[in-house]
PDB file of C-alpha atoms and ligand atoms in Angstrom:
ATOM      1  CA  MET A   1      15.848  -3.130   5.022  1.00  0.00           C
ATOM      2  CA  ASN A   2      13.438   0.034   5.384  1.00  0.00           C
ATOM      3  CA  LEU A   3      11.071  -0.034   2.437  1.00  0.00           C
ATOM      4  CA  ILE A   4       8.256   2.407   0.537  1.00  0.00           C
ATOM      5  CA  LEU A   5       5.766   0.686  -1.557  1.00  0.00           C
ATOM      6  CA  LEU A   6       4.497   3.527  -3.862  1.00  0.00           C
ATOM      7  CA  GLY A   7       2.083   3.482  -6.535  1.00  0.00           C
ATOM      8  CA  PRO A   8      -1.738   4.460  -7.470  1.00  0.00           C
ATOM      9  CA  PRO A   9      -4.731   2.411  -5.847  1.00  0.00           C
ATOM     10  CA  GLY A  10      -5.148  -1.060  -7.480  1.00  0.00           C
ATOM     11  CA  ALA A  11      -1.160  -1.008  -8.472  1.00  0.00           C
ATOM     12  CA  GLY A  12      -0.448  -4.523  -6.762  1.00  0.00           C
ATOM     13  CA  LYS A  13       1.620  -2.824  -3.434  1.00  0.00           C
ATOM     14  CA  GLY A  14      -0.600  -5.325  -1.161  1.00  0.00           C
ATOM     15  CA  THR A  15       0.050  -8.122  -3.278  1.00  0.00           C
ATOM     16  CA  GLN A  16       3.876  -7.149  -3.796  1.00  0.00           C
ATOM     17  CA  ALA A  17       3.532  -6.685  -0.136  1.00  0.00           C
ATOM     18  CA  GLU A  18       2.473 -10.319   0.865  1.00  0.00           C
ATOM     19  CA  LEU A  19       5.402 -11.582  -0.976  1.00  0.00           C
ATOM     20  CA  ILE A  20       8.594  -9.436   0.123  1.00  0.00           C
ATOM     21  CA  ILE A  21       7.699  -9.719   3.981  1.00  0.00           C
ATOM     22  CA  GLU A  22       7.858 -13.415   3.870  1.00  0.00           C
ATOM     23  CA  ARG A  23      10.996 -13.458   1.775  1.00  0.00           C
ATOM     24  CA  TYR A  24      12.994 -10.828   3.770  1.00  0.00           C
ATOM     25  CA  ASN A  25      10.636 -10.855   7.164  1.00  0.00           C
ATOM     26  CA  ILE A  26       9.867  -7.246   7.968  1.00  0.00           C
ATOM     27  CA  PRO A  27       6.677  -6.394   9.368  1.00  0.00           C
ATOM     28  CA  HIS A  28       4.484  -5.300   6.684  1.00  0.00           C
ATOM     29  CA  ILE A  29       3.092  -1.941   7.785  1.00  0.00           C
ATOM     30  CA  SER A  30      -0.251  -1.102   5.436  1.00  0.00           C
ATOM     31  CA  THR A  31      -2.162   2.324   6.985  1.00  0.00           C
ATOM     32  CA  GLY A  32      -5.211   1.166   4.845  1.00  0.00           C
ATOM     33  CA  ASP A  33      -5.115  -1.831   6.846  1.00  0.00           C
ATOM     34  CA  ILE A  34      -4.666  -0.258  10.001  1.00  0.00           C
ATOM     35  CA  PHE A  35      -7.838   2.133   9.376  1.00  0.00           C
ATOM     36  CA  ARG A  36      -9.803  -0.761   8.119  1.00  0.00           C
ATOM     37  CA  ALA A  37      -9.236  -2.682  11.051  1.00  0.00           C
ATOM     38  CA  ALA A  38     -10.097   0.371  13.140  1.00  0.00           C
ATOM     39  CA  VAL A  39     -13.145   0.704  11.766  1.00  0.00           C
ATOM     40  CA  LYS A  40     -14.322  -2.916  12.168  1.00  0.00           C
ATOM     41  CA  GLU A  41     -13.373  -2.741  15.488  1.00  0.00           C
ATOM     42  CA  GLY A  42     -15.556   0.697  16.230  1.00  0.00           C
ATOM     43  CA  ALA A  43     -12.141   2.172  17.715  1.00  0.00           C
ATOM     44  CA  PRO A  44     -11.789   5.701  18.504  1.00  0.00           C
ATOM     45  CA  LEU A  45      -9.821   5.850  15.070  1.00  0.00           C
ATOM     46  CA  GLY A  46     -11.907   4.087  12.952  1.00  0.00           C
ATOM     47  CA  LEU A  47     -14.867   6.481  14.075  1.00  0.00           C
ATOM     48  CA  LYS A  48     -12.301   9.478  12.988  1.00  0.00           C
ATOM     49  CA  ALA A  49     -11.340   7.749   9.877  1.00  0.00           C
ATOM     50  CA  LYS A  50     -14.603   6.097   8.140  1.00  0.00           C
ATOM     51  CA  GLU A  51     -15.754   8.957   6.697  1.00  0.00           C
ATOM     52  CA  TYR A  52     -12.593   9.539   4.149  1.00  0.00           C
ATOM     53  CA  LEU A  53     -12.371   5.746   3.408  1.00  0.00           C
ATOM     54  CA  ASP A  54     -15.728   5.550   2.264  1.00  0.00           C
ATOM     55  CA  SER A  55     -15.517   8.849   0.379  1.00  0.00           C
ATOM     56  CA  GLY A  56     -12.266   7.863  -1.080  1.00  0.00           C
ATOM     57  CA  GLN A  57      -9.976  10.906   0.643  1.00  0.00           C
ATOM     58  CA  LEU A  58      -7.630  10.962   2.626  1.00  0.00           C
ATOM     59  CA  VAL A  59      -7.395  10.782   6.295  1.00  0.00           C
ATOM     60  CA  PRO A  60      -5.882  13.947   7.769  1.00  0.00           C
ATOM     61  CA  ASP A  61      -1.903  14.237   7.726  1.00  0.00           C
ATOM     62  CA  GLU A  62      -1.662  14.591  11.315  1.00  0.00           C
ATOM     63  CA  ILE A  63      -3.777  11.740  12.229  1.00  0.00           C
ATOM     64  CA  VAL A  64      -1.941   9.164   9.828  1.00  0.00           C
ATOM     65  CA  ASN A  65       1.815  10.535  10.561  1.00  0.00           C
ATOM     66  CA  GLY A  66       0.928  10.067  14.449  1.00  0.00           C
ATOM     67  CA  ILE A  67       0.071   6.265  13.815  1.00  0.00           C
ATOM     68  CA  VAL A  68       2.980   5.551  11.556  1.00  0.00           C
ATOM     69  CA  LYS A  69       5.641   7.084  14.000  1.00  0.00           C
ATOM     70  CA  GLU A  70       4.239   4.932  16.855  1.00  0.00           C
ATOM     71  CA  ARG A  71       4.088   1.769  15.029  1.00  0.00           C
ATOM     72  CA  LEU A  72       8.090   2.419  13.388  1.00  0.00           C
ATOM     73  CA  GLN A  73       9.233   2.382  17.205  1.00  0.00           C
ATOM     74  CA  GLN A  74       7.595  -1.079  17.980  1.00  0.00           C
ATOM     75  CA  ALA A  75      10.352  -3.813  18.534  1.00  0.00           C
ATOM     76  CA  ASP A  76       9.376  -5.874  15.254  1.00  0.00           C
ATOM     77  CA  CYS A  77      10.422  -2.707  12.875  1.00  0.00           C
ATOM     78  CA  GLY A  78      14.119  -2.980  14.518  1.00  0.00           C
ATOM     79  CA  ASN A  79      15.244  -4.990  11.385  1.00  0.00           C
ATOM     80  CA  GLY A  80      13.261  -3.004   8.964  1.00  0.00           C
ATOM     81  CA  PHE A  81      10.402  -2.441   7.571  1.00  0.00           C
ATOM     82  CA  LEU A  82       7.889  -2.075   4.608  1.00  0.00           C
ATOM     83  CA  LEU A  83       5.652   0.867   4.381  1.00  0.00           C
ATOM     84  CA  ASP A  84       2.587   0.402   1.969  1.00  0.00           C
ATOM     85  CA  GLY A  85       0.214   3.331   1.386  1.00  0.00           C
ATOM     86  CA  PHE A  86       2.163   5.517   3.292  1.00  0.00           C
ATOM     87  CA  PRO A  87       3.187   8.272   2.717  1.00  0.00           C
ATOM     88  CA  ARG A  88       0.486   9.626   0.321  1.00  0.00           C
ATOM     89  CA  THR A  89       1.422  13.396   0.484  1.00  0.00           C
ATOM     90  CA  ILE A  90       4.587  15.314   0.494  1.00  0.00           C
ATOM     91  CA  PRO A  91       4.150  16.275   4.253  1.00  0.00           C
ATOM     92  CA  GLN A  92       3.723  12.966   5.048  1.00  0.00           C
ATOM     93  CA  ALA A  93       6.974  12.218   3.297  1.00  0.00           C
ATOM     94  CA  ASP A  94       8.685  14.998   5.363  1.00  0.00           C
ATOM     95  CA  ALA A  95       6.894  14.026   8.516  1.00  0.00           C
ATOM     96  CA  LEU A  96       8.403  10.086   7.755  1.00  0.00           C
ATOM     97  CA  GLU A  97      11.789  11.370   7.193  1.00  0.00           C
ATOM     98  CA  ARG A  98      12.060  13.409  10.709  1.00  0.00           C
ATOM     99  CA  CYS A  99      10.733  10.569  12.293  1.00  0.00           C
ATOM    100  CA  LEU A 100      13.740   8.021  10.692  1.00  0.00           C
ATOM    101  CA  ALA A 101      16.233  10.821  11.438  1.00  0.00           C
ATOM    102  CA  GLU A 102      15.082  10.721  15.085  1.00  0.00           C
ATOM    103  CA  LEU A 103      15.340   6.869  15.300  1.00  0.00           C
ATOM    104  CA  ASN A 104      18.611   7.159  13.324  1.00  0.00           C
ATOM    105  CA  ARG A 105      17.611   5.183  10.499  1.00  0.00           C
ATOM    106  CA  LYS A 106      17.011   5.888   6.474  1.00  0.00           C
ATOM    107  CA  ILE A 107      15.141   4.780   3.804  1.00  0.00           C
ATOM    108  CA  THR A 108      16.534   1.992   1.811  1.00  0.00           C
ATOM    109  CA  ALA A 109      14.280   1.827  -1.209  1.00  0.00           C
ATOM    110  CA  VAL A 110      11.032   3.291  -2.570  1.00  0.00           C
ATOM    111  CA  ILE A 111       9.524   0.652  -4.792  1.00  0.00           C
ATOM    112  CA  ASN A 112       7.147   2.623  -7.399  1.00  0.00           C
ATOM    113  CA  ILE A 113       4.803   0.265  -9.032  1.00  0.00           C
ATOM    114  CA  GLU A 114       3.309   1.599 -12.322  1.00  0.00           C
ATOM    115  CA  VAL A 115       0.111   0.541 -14.092  1.00  0.00           C
ATOM    116  CA  ASP A 116      -1.806   2.262 -16.564  1.00  0.00           C
ATOM    117  CA  PHE A 117      -5.118   3.927 -15.455  1.00  0.00           C
ATOM    118  CA  GLU A 118      -7.531   2.016 -17.253  1.00  0.00           C
ATOM    119  CA  VAL A 119      -6.171  -0.985 -16.423  1.00  0.00           C
ATOM    120  CA  LEU A 120      -6.635   0.126 -12.396  1.00  0.00           C
ATOM    121  CA  MET A 121      -9.962   0.478 -12.823  1.00  0.00           C
ATOM    122  CA  THR A 122     -10.173  -3.433 -13.686  1.00  0.00           C
ATOM    123  CA  ARG A 123      -8.134  -4.262 -10.860  1.00  0.00           C
ATOM    124  CA  LEU A 124      -9.680  -2.173  -8.533  1.00  0.00           C
ATOM    125  CA  THR A 125     -13.750  -3.405  -9.404  1.00  0.00           C
ATOM    126  CA  GLY A 126     -12.448  -6.737  -9.354  1.00  0.00           C
ATOM    127  CA  ARG A 127     -10.639  -6.898  -6.080  1.00  0.00           C
ATOM    128  CA  ARG A 128     -11.677  -9.087  -3.351  1.00  0.00           C
ATOM    129  CA  VAL A 129     -10.163  -9.352   0.253  1.00  0.00           C
ATOM    130  CA  CYS A 130     -10.208 -11.457   2.943  1.00  0.00           C
ATOM    131  CA  ARG A 131     -12.594 -10.221   5.796  1.00  0.00           C
ATOM    132  CA  ASN A 132     -10.379 -11.944   8.446  1.00  0.00           C
ATOM    133  CA  CYS A 133      -6.617 -11.948   7.152  1.00  0.00           C
ATOM    134  CA  GLY A 134      -6.436  -9.466   4.422  1.00  0.00           C
ATOM    135  CA  ALA A 135      -5.369 -11.607   1.858  1.00  0.00           C
ATOM    136  CA  LEU A 136      -5.794 -10.434  -1.726  1.00  0.00           C
ATOM    137  CA  TYR A 137      -7.782 -11.658  -4.540  1.00  0.00           C
ATOM    138  CA  HIS A 138      -9.071 -10.880  -7.925  1.00  0.00           C
ATOM    139  CA  ILE A 139     -12.203 -12.161  -9.787  1.00  0.00           C
ATOM    140  CA  GLN A 140     -10.048 -12.660 -12.667  1.00  0.00           C
ATOM    141  CA  ASN A 141      -6.714 -12.820 -12.192  1.00  0.00           C
ATOM    142  CA  LYS A 142      -6.167 -14.292  -8.835  1.00  0.00           C
ATOM    143  CA  VAL A 143      -9.160 -16.743  -8.097  1.00  0.00           C
ATOM    144  CA  GLU A 144      -9.504 -18.666  -4.708  1.00  0.00           C
ATOM    145  CA  LYS A 145      -9.926 -22.120  -4.470  1.00  0.00           C
ATOM    146  CA  VAL A 146     -13.215 -22.606  -2.959  1.00  0.00           C
ATOM    147  CA  PRO A 147     -15.649 -19.412  -3.894  1.00  0.00           C
ATOM    148  CA  GLY A 148     -15.947 -16.944  -1.169  1.00  0.00           C
ATOM    149  CA  VAL A 149     -13.586 -18.510   1.259  1.00  0.00           C
ATOM    150  CA  CYS A 150     -10.090 -17.490   1.903  1.00  0.00           C
ATOM    151  CA  ASP A 151      -7.454 -20.009   0.749  1.00  0.00           C
ATOM    152  CA  HIS A 152      -5.337 -19.180   3.629  1.00  0.00           C
ATOM    153  CA  CYS A 153      -7.555 -19.042   6.552  1.00  0.00           C
ATOM    154  CA  GLY A 154     -10.720 -20.018   5.561  1.00  0.00           C
ATOM    155  CA  GLY A 155     -12.465 -16.448   5.933  1.00  0.00           C
ATOM    156  CA  GLU A 156     -14.934 -14.814   4.113  1.00  0.00           C
ATOM    157  CA  ILE A 157     -13.848 -13.130   0.842  1.00  0.00           C
ATOM    158  CA  TYR A 158     -15.653  -9.748   0.247  1.00  0.00           C
ATOM    159  CA  GLN A 159     -15.314  -6.411  -1.673  1.00  0.00           C
ATOM    160  CA  ARG A 160     -14.431  -3.557  -0.427  1.00  0.00           C
ATOM    161  CA  GLU A 161     -17.087  -0.903  -0.210  1.00  0.00           C
ATOM    162  CA  ASP A 162     -14.199   1.738  -1.879  1.00  0.00           C
ATOM    163  CA  ASP A 163     -13.841  -0.344  -4.505  1.00  0.00           C
ATOM    164  CA  PHE A 164     -17.314   0.375  -5.958  1.00  0.00           C
ATOM    165  CA  PRO A 165     -16.712   2.211  -9.066  1.00  0.00           C
ATOM    166  CA  GLU A 166     -17.867   5.641  -8.032  1.00  0.00           C
ATOM    167  CA  THR A 167     -15.524   5.823  -4.956  1.00  0.00           C
ATOM    168  CA  VAL A 168     -12.481   4.367  -7.332  1.00  0.00           C
ATOM    169  CA  GLU A 169     -12.574   7.501  -9.574  1.00  0.00           C
ATOM    170  CA  LYS A 170     -12.171   9.915  -6.932  1.00  0.00           C
ATOM    171  CA  ARG A 171      -9.573   7.443  -5.399  1.00  0.00           C
ATOM    172  CA  LEU A 172      -7.525   7.630  -8.692  1.00  0.00           C
ATOM    173  CA  GLN A 173      -8.231  11.489  -8.879  1.00  0.00           C
ATOM    174  CA  VAL A 174      -6.802  11.858  -5.273  1.00  0.00           C
ATOM    175  CA  TYR A 175      -3.969   9.790  -6.333  1.00  0.00           C
ATOM    176  CA  ARG A 176      -2.866  12.138  -9.277  1.00  0.00           C
ATOM    177  CA  ASN A 177      -3.341  15.345  -7.065  1.00  0.00           C
ATOM    178  CA  GLN A 178      -1.587  14.321  -3.804  1.00  0.00           C
ATOM    179  CA  THR A 179       0.156  11.171  -3.988  1.00  0.00           C
ATOM    180  CA  GLU A 180       1.926  10.910  -7.836  1.00  0.00           C
ATOM    181  CA  PRO A 181       4.290  14.204  -6.855  1.00  0.00           C
ATOM    182  CA  LEU A 182       5.880  11.664  -4.353  1.00  0.00           C
ATOM    183  CA  ILE A 183       7.721   9.973  -7.238  1.00  0.00           C
ATOM    184  CA  LYS A 184       9.743  13.127  -8.069  1.00  0.00           C
ATOM    185  CA  TYR A 185      10.176  13.536  -4.430  1.00  0.00           C
ATOM    186  CA  TYR A 186      12.134  10.183  -4.088  1.00  0.00           C
ATOM    187  CA  GLN A 187      13.581  10.701  -7.444  1.00  0.00           C
ATOM    188  CA  ASN A 188      15.513  13.585  -6.330  1.00  0.00           C
ATOM    189  CA  LYS A 189      16.377  11.854  -3.502  1.00  0.00           C
ATOM    190  CA  ASP A 190      18.214   8.843  -5.617  1.00  0.00           C
ATOM    191  CA  LEU A 191      15.826   6.314  -3.769  1.00  0.00           C
ATOM    192  CA  LEU A 192      13.255   5.418  -6.570  1.00  0.00           C
ATOM    193  CA  PHE A 193      13.147   2.032  -8.292  1.00  0.00           C
ATOM    194  CA  SER A 194       9.997   1.829 -10.912  1.00  0.00           C
ATOM    195  CA  PHE A 195       8.675  -1.420 -11.953  1.00  0.00           C
ATOM    196  CA  ASN A 196       5.767  -2.271 -14.481  1.00  0.00           C
ATOM    197  CA  GLY A 197       3.090  -3.468 -12.540  1.00  0.00           C
ATOM    198  CA  GLU A 198       1.301  -4.727 -15.316  1.00  0.00           C
ATOM    199  CA  GLU A 199       3.498  -7.656 -15.755  1.00  0.00           C
ATOM    200  CA  PRO A 200       2.433 -11.188 -14.051  1.00  0.00           C
ATOM    201  CA  ILE A 201       2.112 -10.848 -10.001  1.00  0.00           C
ATOM    202  CA  LEU A 202       5.174 -13.107  -9.792  1.00  0.00           C
ATOM    203  CA  VAL A 203       7.332 -11.354 -12.284  1.00  0.00           C
ATOM    204  CA  VAL A 204       6.879  -8.178 -10.938  1.00  0.00           C
ATOM    205  CA  PHE A 205       8.257  -9.609  -7.619  1.00  0.00           C
ATOM    206  CA  GLN A 206      11.381 -11.347  -9.208  1.00  0.00           C
ATOM    207  CA  LYS A 207      12.284  -8.255 -10.706  1.00  0.00           C
ATOM    208  CA  ILE A 208      11.815  -6.433  -6.882  1.00  0.00           C
ATOM    209  CA  CYS A 209      13.989  -8.926  -5.594  1.00  0.00           C
ATOM    210  CA  GLU A 210      16.678  -8.531  -8.200  1.00  0.00           C
ATOM    211  CA  VAL A 211      16.846  -4.600  -7.189  1.00  0.00           C
ATOM    212  CA  LEU A 212      16.645  -5.252  -3.710  1.00  0.00           C
ATOM    213  CA  GLU A 213      19.422  -8.064  -3.813  1.00  0.00           C
ATOM    214  CA  GLY A 214      21.394  -5.797  -6.114  1.00  0.00           C
ATOM    215  CA  LYS A 215      21.501  -3.215  -3.232  1.00  0.00           C
ATOM    216  CA  PHE A 216      23.474  -5.567  -0.585  1.00  0.00           C
TER     217      PHE A 216
HETATM  218  P1  ADP B 301      -2.869  -2.014  -4.058  1.00  0.00           P
HETATM  219  O1  ADP B 301      -2.439  -2.345  -2.666  1.00  0.00           O
HETATM  220  O2  ADP B 301      -1.688  -1.215  -4.882  1.00  0.00           O
HETATM  221  O3  ADP B 301      -3.849  -1.159  -4.025  1.00  0.00           O
HETATM  222  P2  ADP B 301      -3.360  -4.668  -4.494  1.00  0.00           P
HETATM  223  O4  ADP B 301      -2.259  -5.529  -4.315  1.00  0.00           O
HETATM  224  O5  ADP B 301      -4.766  -4.636  -3.728  1.00  0.00           O
HETATM  225  O6  ADP B 301      -3.150  -3.161  -4.982  1.00  0.00           O
HETATM  226  O7  ADP B 301      -4.110  -5.226  -6.134  1.00  0.00           O
HETATM  227  C1  ADP B 301      -5.222  -4.798  -6.518  1.00  0.00           C
HETATM  228  C2  ADP B 301      -5.727  -6.257  -7.109  1.00  0.00           C
HETATM  229  O8  ADP B 301      -5.183  -6.290  -8.728  1.00  0.00           O
HETATM  230  C3  ADP B 301      -6.058  -6.891  -6.628  1.00  0.00           C
HETATM  231  O9  ADP B 301      -7.098  -7.873  -6.763  1.00  0.00           O
HETATM  232  C4  ADP B 301      -4.848  -8.385  -6.754  1.00  0.00           C
HETATM  233  O10 ADP B 301      -5.071  -9.407  -7.125  1.00  0.00           O
HETATM  234  C5  ADP B 301      -4.566  -7.514  -8.435  1.00  0.00           C
HETATM  235  N1  ADP B 301      -3.584  -7.582  -8.790  1.00  0.00           N
HETATM  236  C6  ADP B 301      -2.235  -7.433  -8.199  1.00  0.00           C
HETATM  237  N2  ADP B 301      -0.990  -7.190  -8.958  1.00  0.00           N
HETATM  238  C7  ADP B 301      -1.388  -7.891 -10.242  1.00  0.00           C
HETATM  239  C8  ADP B 301      -0.951  -8.152 -11.397  1.00  0.00           C
HETATM  240  N3  ADP B 301       0.660  -7.920 -11.316  1.00  0.00           N
HETATM  241  N4  ADP B 301      -1.504  -8.655 -12.314  1.00  0.00           N
HETATM  242  C9  ADP B 301      -2.833  -9.066 -12.076  1.00  0.00           C
HETATM  243  N5  ADP B 301      -3.705  -8.494 -11.337  1.00  0.00           N
HETATM  244  C10 ADP B 301      -2.491  -7.985  -9.952  1.00  0.00           C
HETATM  245  P1  ADP B 302      -5.151   1.350  -2.129  1.00  0.00           P
HETATM  246  O1  ADP B 302      -5.408  -0.428  -1.840  1.00  0.00           O
HETATM  247  O2  ADP B 302      -6.295   1.777  -2.955  1.00  0.00           O
HETATM  248  O3  ADP B 302      -4.028   1.595  -2.542  1.00  0.00           O
HETATM  249  P2  ADP B 302      -5.059   1.613   1.087  1.00  0.00           P
HETATM  250  O4  ADP B 302      -5.811   0.773   1.766  1.00  0.00           O
HETATM  251  O5  ADP B 302      -4.027   2.254   1.047  1.00  0.00           O
HETATM  252  O6  ADP B 302      -6.017   1.835  -0.505  1.00  0.00           O
HETATM  253  O7  ADP B 302      -6.290   2.867   1.487  1.00  0.00           O
HETATM  254  C1  ADP B 302      -7.533   3.094   1.536  1.00  0.00           C
HETATM  255  C2  ADP B 302      -7.870   4.162   2.120  1.00  0.00           C
HETATM  256  O8  ADP B 302      -7.336   4.676   3.324  1.00  0.00           O
HETATM  257  C3  ADP B 302      -7.644   5.444   1.583  1.00  0.00           C
HETATM  258  O9  ADP B 302      -8.800   5.793   0.418  1.00  0.00           O
HETATM  259  C4  ADP B 302      -7.410   6.663   2.478  1.00  0.00           C
HETATM  260  O10 ADP B 302      -8.966   6.909   2.863  1.00  0.00           O
HETATM  261  C5  ADP B 302      -7.150   5.927   3.604  1.00  0.00           C
HETATM  262  N1  ADP B 302      -5.709   5.868   3.899  1.00  0.00           N
HETATM  263  C6  ADP B 302      -4.516   5.173   3.581  1.00  0.00           C
HETATM  264  N2  ADP B 302      -3.270   5.595   3.814  1.00  0.00           N
HETATM  265  C7  ADP B 302      -3.233   6.511   4.107  1.00  0.00           C
HETATM  266  C8  ADP B 302      -2.433   7.306   4.079  1.00  0.00           C
HETATM  267  N3  ADP B 302      -1.002   7.226   4.130  1.00  0.00           N
HETATM  268  N4  ADP B 302      -2.817   9.182   4.404  1.00  0.00           N
HETATM  269  C9  ADP B 302      -4.044   9.267   4.232  1.00  0.00           C
HETATM  270  N5  ADP B 302      -5.292   8.396   4.109  1.00  0.00           N
HETATM  271  C10 ADP B 302      -4.753   7.111   3.985  1.00  0.00           C
HETATM  272 ZN1   ZN B 303      -7.684 -14.906   5.080  1.00  0.00          ZN
END
């Protein structure tokens, strides 16, 4: 199963990804997670990406495309993959298409999660993340058992700097201008399945599974 998760920042892509990869046993490829890990390690990629992440801008296509291409060739993608946060521009989608053609593979489905812009603001400013394993929390919607401590790994829970209100506005604008056109792009290819991301986490997940299982 070769899947793409599409949707604005805060729609619940990462949250659904945690559930989907467990159920279908495919790797989670989150370009945002890859960049944050590189920044944390002080790797050369991190040095290049940091200013874009901090300002809520997209990292240039050439950098992102190269990383994803390399990642898709790794052995664990043999059974499929779940792309989260990629593609985010039309040129990225075109590059992905070329890359998959070379690997003799096709996209199975694009899962588009829709959430009203006002709700996204609350989602993003209330989002908290485990610094160690990346697990997702929310100050109202998904609270950890012990304050500040990850339920899964005991790691420290923190707030991403790009989830501060000033940067959130910018990211939503970037989404509208650069990523939203992908909805039409995948609709035209008959690959798009849209879900109401304002429903509870497990309801959204169940509906995604119904569609995916209807396809096999
Ligand atoms: P994305 O990866 O699309 O940016 P996340 O999965 O990180 O979004 O979710 C953003 C925030 O919203 C997180 O704090 C998460 O816990 C919360 N969240 C995700 N899905 C839902 C939902 N269906 N209902 C309420 N809160 C949600
Ligand atoms: P969100 O949870 O808000 O959807 P991500 O974790 O996917 O955010 O991305 C965080 C940041 O990483 C983006 O604001 C951008 O700077 C960078 N990034 C992630 N994926 C891409 C991509 N496909 N193309 C360009 N930049 C990206
Ligand atoms: Zn953790």
